[in-house]
Structures are given as structure tokens and as C-alpha cells.
């Protein structure tokens, strides 16, 4: 029987990063993955493939709608979905192979099969043929991730009632697409098909899209996406989704409790994800999951069994790849006795629509609820020279700073490249910068980053120069 210091179950961004950090710290490490490729949801059916299709569809959209204004004439323009999906598959393959390379480089043993806990130092690996093998381990890291969630009445049949996984490999562009859930997945994958010509209609339970983000962002993003052709039905509770053979029919109740029906060719169910622990054998060591299906952990990400840790989507917190990665490093370093640190308040969130939406720290609604006195600085993207040069004028940058100390408490933005821009705010906030600190930093011209400086100047004495 092989013996390891660490056995990681699950090879998503949480698991593979944890394995690499463990190996770097000199621990004999194994990683168990049930699928043939490494990388988990993120690399295979999540972050990377969705961004590949978002980029392809954005090129198409620009060629169709924006090139002529730039003086570029195109004729015979056509979206070739098959090629887009093939390119996406190639991007996935390259990225997953990269993880395999990193496992080999760090001398991590990759075991393919379902990993299940036998007792607190033994893990069973069952391969596709049902062959079982046992390994012993001093510590375990559970990184089994999550799966798409759905509610009764909206069970995906994976043909016309689909999840994000099927939406990443459609064989034709649907004429009409319904999306249940105006959250991250619904708006990102809805954008892909809206740009390719589908009529996309969102049915959302809350009174805004992206309801967990600062409300200013939901308002601005609604405006942007409506221009792209999106239709929104807010405050609608979906009751039933049916595959009619020729299409889908969705029945929902609106805010007056009237029944409304929607029809389309396909329905994407994007109402969140749930922690995944099937077949993991938690019960064999007396571990249970909470009412959200998550494994409970303490501040050290340790379960109730001290040598078993859990990270990523399978525990509480944001279901984000970078959060899972940080937790992977945190646990590896904790196991060897270091004292790592993680700032959960500063995990940035991004929605990869165009323009992108990005956020870090507290929202205005959270500050109001907490009774914190704050100042708001904001700046419209259209006032930036760079934005006009590139024709990406939609969006805004909003900075929330403590009214008394001027410390930046939250930064929320919709802007071209906001996914990258937000990092200035994260760094500033990690070092507890004030809005004045940001306002005094020289930003390169012409860039979108000038919008951050301008919003900071607006937050401090309303002295923005260009708005
Ligand atoms: P996962 O990536 O889910 O990996 C878990 C792995 O464990 C899987 O490979 C699974 O097969 C394996 N596994 C489970 N049980 C067992 C077992 N018993 N034995 C062996 N193996 C097992 N996040 C972002 O930060 N940015 C994005 O842009 C982004 N885009 C996304 C787009 C989509 C469409 C989706 C669905 C998600 C997206 N996410 C994004 C979320 C991100 O993918 C997850 O937060 C991240 O993958 C979580 O990592 P993880 O390691 O916890 O789990
Ligand atoms: P989400 O939580 O972002 O959005 C789900 C939406 O569905 C919410 O707006 C919610 O109000 C709505 N909803 C819930 N029940 C409903 C119902 N019965 N009828 C109508 N609407 C309903 O979840 P998601 O978009 O499925 O994404 C899942 C997870 O994956 C998220 O936690 C996200 O962090 C992660 N993800 C991240 C990215 C990214 O970082 N760019 C991209 C995709 C996914």
C-alpha cells in the first residue's frame, strides 16, 4: 500500500494548487481525480471554456457591430459555432495538459478514480473498471468542488433544459434562449449566445440582476445588456420547465402572483451551484454536511477530524477559482506549521460580460446595513479618452470610503478590462489605503485605470478633474 503525507481528493483549482504547494513544502503528495483530465470544473467546464467562448463571441459581435465605425469593412461575416467549440476544446486541452505537466514537475502522484475516505488515514481509489486500491495518508485535503444546482420543476434533461456544462458545447446557435437566473453564469453564457444572434430572455427571482453585487452595477449592467438585445423578467418565480419536443416552455409567477409562460428553443438553468460530496465517504469518519451540502470547517479549514481539511466550492464562501486556490495554499502551509493568512473580505468578484463587471470589499448596501458612515466617489467611463478611442464607453467606477478615516471600503466597477483593473483596488485595500492615497498616485494616460484615480478624487472632496 502506498503511503503519503498528503492526499488531495479533487483536482480543481483548489486541489491542484494545494497539491503543488504541499509538494513544494517537501510533503509526499498524491492527488485523486475521478475524470481523465485534471483541472476540475474551472478548467474543463467553467472559467476557461466560458472565457474562450466569451472572447470568440465578442470578436464576432465587434466585427458585426463595431468594425465599420473603426473603418474596417467586412463582408460575408458568419459565426461558425463548430469552430468556436473546437477552439474552446483545444484551449481546455492545453490548459489541462499544463496541470498534468505541473503534477509531474512537482513529483505528485496522480491517481485516476473516485476517491473515498475509508478511515482517517486510509483512502480508497476506485477506477472506471471498478478496480479498487487503498492508500494510507497522514493528512487529507477534500477539494471535491460543486455541481450545477436546480430546484424542483426545473430538472435539466441536458437536451433542451440545460446547465452551463451543455451550454458550453451546443451544436447550433438557438434562435431563442431562456435563462433562469440573472447571476454570473446566466449573464456570461447568455452573452455568448446573444452576441451570436440568439434572442436571450432572463427570468430572475430577485428585483435586480447580479443581486449579490453593489446595486449600482446591476442597474448599469441591465442597461448595457438590454442594448445587446437581452430581455429581463425580474421578480419572477419559476414553477415549471418543460421540454415540449420542439422547444421549452417555462411557467413562472410574477410579483403579482400571476402565471406567465415563456417559450424558447432552449432553457439554461443557472440558479447557483451546490457543494459536491457524493461517494466521498464522509460518514466513514463521522463527518456530516450542513444544510447547504457543504463540509463544515473551522478557521484553519480543518474539518471535525483534525487531519482532514476541506477547501474550495465544497466549503462555505464564494464559489470562485481564486478563492479555492488561496485556500489550497493556506491549508498546505497550515499543515507544515506555518501561519498563513487569508483576507476573505478582499476576494474580488468578476462577471465577464462586456464591459466586464468587477467588485471588491463592501457594497453600499452592506455598509448601510452595518451602519458605517461612508462617502461615495464615482466616475463615468465615457469621460475617459481611452474609452472613446476604443469605443468602450459604457460603465462607471464607484469607490466607497469611510467618511471619517477615508479608508477605501469597497470598489465596484463596470468597464472594459475591469477584471484586471480591480486589482489596483485589491492591492490598495490590502494595504488599507485611503481614497486620498489612490487620488495622489500617478496613473498612466490614456488608460481605463485613470477612472479609478478620478473616482478616488471624487470620493475625496468631489475634486474629480474630468467629470
Ligand atoms: P472543482 O473545480 O469543482 O473541482 C473538483 C474536482 O473534484 C472535480 O474535478 C471533480 O471531478 C473532482 N471530484 C469530486 N469528487 C471526487 C471524488 N470523490 N474523487 C475524485 N475526484 C472527485 N470561477 C472564477 O473564479 N472565475 C470564473 O471566471 C469562473 N467561471 C465559471 C464558469 C462556469 C460556467 C462555472 C460552472 C464555474 C465558474 N467559476 C469561475 C467557478 C469555478 O469553476 C469554481 O469556483 C472552481 O472550479 C472551484 O474549484 P474547486 O477546486 O473547489 O472544485
Ligand atoms: P449565481 O448565484 O451567481 O446566480 C444565480 C441567480 O439565480 C441569482 O441571481 C438568483 O437570484 C437566481 N435564482 C435563484 N433561484 C431562482 C429561481 N427559482 N428562479 C429565478 N431565478 C433564481 O449562480 P450561477 O450564475 O449559477 O453561478 C454559480 C457559481 O459559479 C457562482 O457562485 C459563481 O461564483 C460561480 N461562477 C463564477 C464566475 C465568475 O467568477 N466570473 C462565472 C460563472 C460562475
XYZ file of C-alpha atoms and ligand atoms in Angstrom:
564
model
C 0.000 0.000 0.000
C 1.388 3.450 -0.954
C 1.838 5.925 1.872
C 1.640 9.704 1.547
C 1.955 12.768 3.763
C -0.960 14.362 1.922
C -3.753 13.015 -0.231
C -5.810 15.586 -2.091
C -9.215 14.472 -3.409
C -10.288 16.539 -6.423
C -8.041 18.299 -8.944
C -9.839 21.617 -9.497
C -8.073 24.922 -8.772
C -8.369 24.202 -5.041
C -6.998 20.677 -5.199
C -4.210 21.014 -7.741
C -2.862 24.218 -6.202
C -2.938 22.627 -2.729
C -1.047 19.610 -4.106
C 1.653 21.778 -5.699
C 2.161 23.854 -2.539
C 2.326 20.665 -0.431
C 4.959 19.214 -2.756
C 6.923 22.494 -2.689
C 6.949 22.229 1.102
C 8.516 18.778 0.891
C 5.431 16.653 1.535
C 4.922 13.373 -0.328
C 1.696 14.136 -2.157
C -0.980 12.262 -4.108
C -3.945 13.775 -5.932
C -7.042 11.757 -6.835
C -9.305 12.833 -9.706
C -12.256 10.841 -10.988
C -12.146 12.292 -14.510
C -9.388 11.598 -17.024
C -8.348 15.236 -17.201
C -7.134 17.367 -14.322
C -8.340 20.887 -13.544
C -11.876 20.298 -12.260
C -14.877 22.472 -13.090
C -12.755 25.562 -13.718
C -10.589 24.174 -16.487
C -12.977 21.652 -18.033
C -16.482 23.143 -17.832
C -16.131 26.501 -16.078
C -13.846 29.523 -16.098
C -11.592 28.662 -19.020
C -14.088 27.297 -21.587
C -16.612 30.034 -20.809
C -13.978 32.712 -21.318
C -12.862 31.078 -24.582
C -16.424 31.320 -25.930
C -16.899 34.807 -24.498
C -13.818 36.002 -26.362
C -14.817 34.326 -29.641
C -18.363 35.678 -29.499
C -17.091 39.150 -28.597
C -14.883 39.168 -31.703
C -17.927 38.232 -33.786
C -20.056 40.909 -32.124
C -17.417 43.562 -32.746
C -16.961 42.529 -36.362
C -20.718 42.770 -36.858
C -21.470 45.952 -34.943
C -18.309 47.981 -34.362
C -15.769 47.325 -37.107
C -17.425 49.574 -39.690
C -17.190 52.581 -37.372
C -13.488 51.815 -36.975
C -13.265 51.865 -40.792
C -12.985 48.135 -41.252
C -15.253 46.690 -43.919
C -16.194 43.028 -43.571
C -18.401 41.050 -45.907
C -19.738 37.522 -45.639
C -19.426 37.536 -41.854
C -20.720 34.291 -40.307
C -20.483 32.703 -36.869
C -19.047 29.181 -37.092
C -20.124 27.681 -33.761
C -18.488 24.349 -34.505
C -15.093 26.039 -34.898
C -15.652 28.144 -31.764
C -16.379 24.995 -29.768
C -13.386 23.220 -31.330
C -11.069 26.114 -30.399
C -12.509 26.077 -26.881
C -11.782 22.320 -26.665
C -8.203 22.999 -27.729
C -7.802 25.709 -25.063
C -9.128 23.260 -22.443
C -6.765 20.507 -23.612
C -3.718 22.798 -23.485
C -4.662 24.067 -20.027
C -5.411 20.615 -18.570
C -2.187 19.220 -20.029
C -0.404 22.095 -18.336
C -1.702 20.874 -14.969
C -0.526 17.332 -15.710
C 2.910 18.792 -16.517
C 2.918 20.652 -13.191
C 1.985 17.466 -11.302
C 4.911 15.615 -12.924
C 7.281 18.531 -12.365
C 6.418 18.578 -8.654
C 6.567 14.773 -8.360
C 2.932 14.488 -7.315
C 1.326 11.082 -7.886
C -1.875 11.416 -9.923
C -4.375 8.646 -9.211
C -7.360 8.432 -11.567
C -10.611 7.233 -9.995
C -13.162 8.120 -7.352
C -11.522 8.804 -4.006
C -13.409 7.839 -0.878
C -12.471 8.014 2.756
C -12.198 4.608 4.430
C -10.934 5.850 7.786
C -8.978 8.900 8.881
C -5.721 7.655 7.375
C -6.943 5.453 4.517
C -8.395 6.428 1.141
C -9.833 4.064 -1.455
C -9.459 4.818 -5.157
C -11.968 3.138 -7.476
C -11.137 3.366 -11.182
C -13.568 3.278 -14.127
C -13.386 -0.518 -14.342
C -14.297 -0.779 -10.665
C -10.800 -1.789 -9.607
C -10.088 -0.639 -6.062
C -6.802 0.300 -4.420
C -6.028 1.636 -0.970
C -3.532 4.267 0.076
C -2.565 5.476 3.521
C -2.058 9.129 4.277
C -1.164 11.352 7.207
C -3.457 14.181 6.092
C -6.269 14.624 3.579
C -7.492 17.682 1.718
C -11.041 17.410 0.382
C -11.447 19.552 -2.742
C -14.384 17.900 -4.476
C -15.955 21.134 -5.699
C -19.511 21.701 -6.815
C -22.148 20.804 -9.406
C -24.964 22.850 -11.015
C -27.942 23.359 -8.723
C -31.610 23.330 -9.715
C -34.966 23.477 -7.940
C -37.966 21.135 -8.236
C -39.724 21.649 -11.577
C -36.583 22.787 -13.405
C -34.648 19.500 -13.571
C -32.234 19.690 -16.519
C -32.739 16.987 -19.186
C -29.426 18.123 -20.721
C -31.089 18.381 -24.160
C -33.299 21.457 -24.149
C -33.226 22.146 -20.414
C -29.524 22.566 -19.907
C -26.872 23.574 -17.378
C -23.689 25.555 -18.034
C -21.912 22.313 -18.973
C -24.169 21.697 -22.001
C -24.280 25.423 -22.843
C -20.520 25.222 -23.458
C -20.964 22.675 -26.253
C -24.166 23.452 -28.156
C -24.168 22.259 -31.752
C -26.279 25.113 -33.083
C -26.984 28.690 -32.119
C -30.503 28.694 -30.624
C -32.910 31.206 -32.117
C -34.428 31.842 -28.689
C -32.799 31.084 -25.339
C -34.368 31.394 -21.905
C -32.040 31.771 -18.954
C -33.263 31.060 -15.441
C -31.111 33.108 -13.081
C -29.634 36.539 -13.759
C -26.406 35.721 -11.929
C -22.881 35.210 -13.202
C -23.395 32.102 -15.329
C -26.697 33.256 -16.809
C -25.253 36.588 -17.908
C -21.899 35.271 -19.140
C -23.284 32.361 -21.168
C -26.351 34.403 -22.123
C -23.914 36.999 -23.526
C -22.163 34.368 -25.637
C -25.384 33.411 -27.414
C -26.855 36.937 -27.521
C -23.721 38.074 -29.360
C -24.051 35.172 -31.781
C -27.622 36.196 -32.599
C -29.882 34.359 -30.111
C -32.786 36.238 -28.555
C -31.895 35.861 -24.877
C -34.508 36.341 -22.167
C -33.603 36.139 -18.477
C -36.033 35.118 -15.735
C -34.723 36.239 -12.360
C -36.167 35.739 -8.901
C -34.678 38.910 -7.353
C -35.551 42.520 -8.246
C -32.206 43.049 -9.992
C -29.657 41.045 -11.930
C -26.382 40.142 -10.161
C -28.264 40.703 -6.877
C -25.331 39.991 -4.571
C -23.189 42.772 -6.048
C -23.497 46.515 -5.367
C -26.857 47.534 -6.819
C -25.349 50.265 -8.992
C -23.688 47.511 -11.002
C -26.926 45.606 -11.621
C -28.587 48.795 -12.849
C -25.762 49.709 -15.228
C -25.317 46.145 -16.487
C -29.043 45.890 -17.232
C -28.740 48.966 -19.443
C -25.694 47.568 -21.245
C -27.170 44.118 -21.826
C -30.542 45.456 -22.973
C -28.634 47.235 -25.738
C -27.154 43.844 -26.664
C -30.700 42.525 -27.033
C -31.246 40.877 -23.638
C -34.762 40.896 -22.171
C -35.172 40.745 -18.388
C -38.076 39.469 -16.297
C -37.265 40.332 -12.686
C -39.167 39.175 -9.603
C -40.376 36.057 -11.397
C -40.542 32.708 -9.592
C -40.129 29.797 -11.970
C -42.589 26.994 -11.282
C -42.049 24.559 -14.098
C -39.806 23.998 -17.109
C -40.980 21.568 -19.810
C -39.315 20.141 -22.895
C -42.159 20.225 -25.424
C -40.201 18.260 -28.017
C -39.888 21.268 -30.312
C -38.744 23.679 -27.611
C -39.148 24.610 -23.981
C -41.986 26.144 -22.033
C -41.312 27.880 -18.719
C -44.102 28.734 -16.306
C -43.428 31.371 -13.660
C -45.288 33.584 -11.214
C -44.665 37.313 -11.484
C -44.638 39.664 -8.482
C -48.436 39.944 -8.555
C -48.591 36.143 -8.449
C -49.972 35.979 -11.990
C -48.899 32.974 -14.003
C -46.776 33.841 -17.037
C -45.338 31.498 -19.639
C -42.238 31.823 -21.783
C -41.260 29.762 -24.810
C -37.901 29.235 -26.465
C -35.720 26.632 -28.170
C -33.566 26.042 -25.158
C -33.538 26.891 -21.444
C -30.338 27.398 -19.461
C -30.824 26.741 -15.749
C -28.299 28.929 -13.894
C -29.603 29.253 -10.333
C -26.362 28.580 -8.480
C -24.163 25.590 -7.727
C -24.125 23.135 -4.850
C -21.269 21.545 -2.971
C -20.435 18.033 -4.198
C -19.612 15.190 -1.804
C -21.268 12.147 -3.442
C -19.319 8.938 -2.873
C -16.708 10.696 -0.735
C -17.343 8.506 2.300
C -17.584 11.357 4.821
C -19.781 9.137 7.002
C -16.907 6.684 7.485
C -15.139 9.232 9.682
C -18.283 10.694 11.218
C -18.313 13.855 9.090
C -21.638 15.344 8.009
C -22.573 18.176 5.662
C -24.569 21.293 6.606
C -27.995 22.176 5.169
C -26.305 23.607 2.051
C -24.457 20.350 1.448
C -21.129 21.914 2.439
C -18.417 20.344 4.556
C -18.042 22.376 7.756
C -14.562 23.691 8.559
C -13.009 25.887 11.241
C -10.830 28.969 10.645
C -7.898 26.679 9.747
C -10.109 24.952 7.132
C -9.930 21.840 9.263
C -12.958 19.548 9.495
C -14.109 17.940 12.749
C -11.462 15.265 12.035
C -8.210 17.177 12.689
C -6.066 15.642 9.903
C -8.796 16.159 7.262
C -9.073 19.617 5.692
C -11.531 20.934 3.083
C -11.251 23.807 0.598
C -12.929 25.482 -2.371
C -16.522 25.161 -3.555
C -17.227 22.258 -1.194
C -17.000 24.586 1.848
C -18.603 27.930 2.707
C -17.815 31.153 0.908
C -17.648 32.442 -2.645
C -17.577 29.736 -5.302
C -14.600 31.164 -7.146
C -11.472 29.558 -8.539
C -9.106 32.115 -6.974
C -10.739 31.647 -3.559
C -10.231 27.865 -3.875
C -6.581 28.396 -4.905
C -5.832 30.653 -1.944
C -7.394 28.114 0.377
C -5.244 25.373 -1.175
C -2.080 27.302 -0.346
C -3.448 28.212 3.093
C -4.072 24.581 4.051
C -0.716 23.321 2.726
C 1.127 25.950 4.763
C -1.035 25.309 7.839
C -0.241 21.595 7.702
C 3.522 22.242 7.854
C 3.068 24.573 10.821
C 3.268 27.929 9.079
C 0.855 30.739 9.945
C -0.683 31.733 6.606
C -3.271 34.493 6.247
C -6.336 34.862 4.048
C -8.408 38.017 3.759
C -11.901 36.862 2.763
C -13.059 40.484 2.538
C -10.692 41.072 -0.368
C -11.646 38.287 -2.766
C -12.525 40.121 -5.963
C -15.579 39.062 -7.958
C -15.816 39.455 -11.725
C -18.550 38.954 -14.301
C -17.047 38.544 -17.756
C -19.716 40.327 -19.746
C -18.502 43.157 -21.972
C -17.786 45.549 -20.497
C -16.688 43.493 -17.515
C -18.094 43.879 -14.015
C -15.706 43.728 -11.053
C -16.015 44.291 -7.384
C -14.097 44.027 -4.120
C -14.872 44.778 -0.490
C -18.174 46.012 0.887
C -21.153 47.033 -1.219
C -23.076 50.228 -0.483
C -25.983 48.092 0.781
C -23.692 46.226 3.201
C -22.258 49.474 4.595
C -25.743 50.916 5.106
C -26.866 47.718 6.856
C -23.768 47.805 9.095
C -24.366 51.462 9.980
C -20.963 52.562 8.653
C -20.666 56.217 7.645
C -19.194 56.385 4.154
C -18.524 58.630 1.167
C -19.184 57.687 -2.462
C -16.927 58.671 -5.335
C -17.861 57.742 -8.861
C -16.658 58.361 -12.370
C -18.263 57.558 -15.739
C -16.106 55.545 -18.143
C -17.304 57.665 -21.073
C -15.299 60.599 -19.693
C -12.014 58.756 -20.366
C -10.091 59.493 -23.553
C -9.008 55.854 -23.745
C -12.635 54.730 -23.679
C -13.580 56.963 -26.588
C -10.529 55.840 -28.575
C -11.537 52.201 -28.230
C -15.325 52.804 -28.369
C -15.815 51.125 -24.989
C -17.599 53.979 -23.258
C -20.164 52.138 -21.133
C -19.741 51.767 -17.389
C -18.595 53.516 -14.262
C -16.225 53.192 -11.342
C -17.509 53.632 -7.800
C -15.370 53.919 -4.682
C -16.787 53.699 -1.178
C -14.584 55.175 1.532
C -15.031 55.571 5.271
C -16.454 59.041 5.951
C -14.174 59.623 8.933
C -10.920 57.855 8.086
C -11.107 57.922 4.243
C -10.112 54.207 4.153
C -11.337 52.519 0.960
C -14.011 50.023 1.942
C -15.322 48.873 -1.428
C -14.672 49.361 -5.146
C -17.259 48.444 -7.774
C -16.938 48.911 -11.487
C -18.230 48.191 -14.945
C -15.586 48.918 -17.522
C -13.604 47.432 -20.352
C -10.946 45.247 -18.670
C -12.470 45.724 -15.205
C -11.330 42.162 -14.383
C -7.737 43.417 -14.490
C -8.420 46.944 -13.233
C -9.936 45.704 -9.986
C -6.519 44.523 -8.829
C -5.421 48.114 -8.194
C -8.269 48.343 -5.691
C -7.433 44.962 -4.133
C -3.789 45.948 -3.591
C -4.777 49.355 -2.235
C -7.278 47.809 0.161
C -4.866 45.073 1.288
C -2.571 47.888 2.410
C -5.570 49.776 3.845
C -5.138 52.748 1.537
C -7.324 55.817 1.765
C -9.160 57.280 -1.229
C -6.698 60.172 -0.956
C -3.771 57.713 -1.375
C -5.233 56.483 -4.673
C -6.075 60.030 -5.766
C -2.410 61.042 -5.295
C -0.937 58.144 -7.321
C 0.116 58.986 -10.896
C -1.835 56.776 -13.335
C -0.731 56.241 -16.953
C -2.608 58.163 -19.648
C -4.619 57.192 -21.596
C -5.875 54.167 -19.668
C -9.044 52.935 -18.018
C -7.126 52.999 -14.729
C -7.411 56.783 -14.727
C -11.071 56.184 -13.892
C -10.012 54.719 -10.529
C -7.968 57.808 -9.708
C -10.842 60.065 -10.799
C -13.373 58.127 -8.681
C -10.985 58.403 -5.717
C -10.708 62.162 -6.294
C -14.492 62.299 -6.415
C -14.649 60.457 -3.094
C -12.283 62.952 -1.517
C -13.708 66.457 -1.777
C -15.527 65.881 -5.095
C -12.423 67.063 -6.988
C -12.537 64.759 -9.998
C -10.877 66.560 -12.917
C -12.574 65.108 -15.979
C -16.223 64.799 -14.918
P -13.838 21.974 -8.802
O -13.186 22.820 -9.787
O -15.298 21.712 -8.937
O -13.052 20.586 -8.809
C -13.443 19.491 -8.062
C -12.871 18.251 -8.692
O -13.049 17.167 -7.809
C -13.564 17.848 -9.991
O -12.608 17.639 -10.998
C -14.276 16.534 -9.638
O -14.330 15.627 -10.716
C -13.378 16.011 -8.539
N -14.035 15.088 -7.638
C -15.197 15.252 -6.965
N -15.433 14.205 -6.155
C -14.389 13.360 -6.321
C -14.032 12.124 -5.733
N -14.792 11.551 -4.781
N -12.902 11.523 -6.158
C -12.116 12.099 -7.102
N -12.384 13.276 -7.654
C -13.502 13.900 -7.265
N -14.710 30.985 -11.029
C -13.887 32.034 -11.179
O -13.170 32.384 -10.242
N -13.801 32.712 -12.365
C -14.569 32.379 -13.431
O -14.472 33.010 -14.476
C -15.458 31.289 -13.296
N -16.223 30.912 -14.338
C -17.045 29.830 -14.196
C -17.843 29.480 -15.282
C -18.697 28.403 -15.184
C -19.558 28.025 -16.368
C -18.743 27.643 -13.985
C -19.626 26.436 -13.880
C -17.954 27.990 -12.897
C -17.109 29.103 -12.993
N -16.322 29.520 -11.931
C -15.493 30.592 -12.061
C -16.342 28.817 -10.631
C -15.124 27.885 -10.529
O -15.128 26.978 -11.605
C -15.153 27.140 -9.205
O -15.267 28.066 -8.141
C -13.877 26.335 -9.010
O -13.710 25.403 -10.056
C -13.898 25.599 -7.667
O -12.733 24.853 -7.537
P -12.663 23.558 -6.636
O -11.254 23.098 -6.725
O -13.234 23.820 -5.312
O -13.640 22.490 -7.315
P -25.423 32.895 -9.014
O -25.620 32.700 -7.579
O -24.404 33.863 -9.495
O -26.790 33.360 -9.694
C -27.970 32.636 -9.567
C -29.121 33.585 -9.827
O -30.291 32.802 -9.911
C -29.318 34.603 -8.703
O -29.438 35.881 -9.272
C -30.619 34.151 -8.053
O -31.380 35.210 -7.517
C -31.313 33.466 -9.224
N -32.301 32.457 -8.847
C -32.201 31.538 -7.868
N -33.297 30.762 -7.852
C -34.098 31.199 -8.849
C -35.372 30.810 -9.328
N -36.035 29.805 -8.778
N -35.902 31.471 -10.367
C -35.238 32.508 -10.942
N -34.018 32.920 -10.519
C -33.460 32.271 -9.491
O -25.175 31.428 -9.595
P -24.687 30.947 -11.040
O -24.766 32.050 -12.018
O -25.407 29.678 -11.305
O -23.176 30.611 -10.764
C -22.815 29.620 -9.781
C -21.497 29.935 -9.158
O -20.449 29.822 -10.082
C -21.486 31.332 -8.597
O -21.376 31.247 -7.201
C -20.276 31.977 -9.159
O -19.456 32.481 -8.136
C -19.533 30.887 -9.920
N -19.194 31.463 -11.224
C -18.296 32.479 -11.253
C -17.996 33.089 -12.441
C -17.035 34.218 -12.447
O -16.307 34.382 -11.483
N -16.956 35.018 -13.493
C -18.597 32.673 -13.613
C -19.524 31.654 -13.551
C -19.797 31.043 -12.340
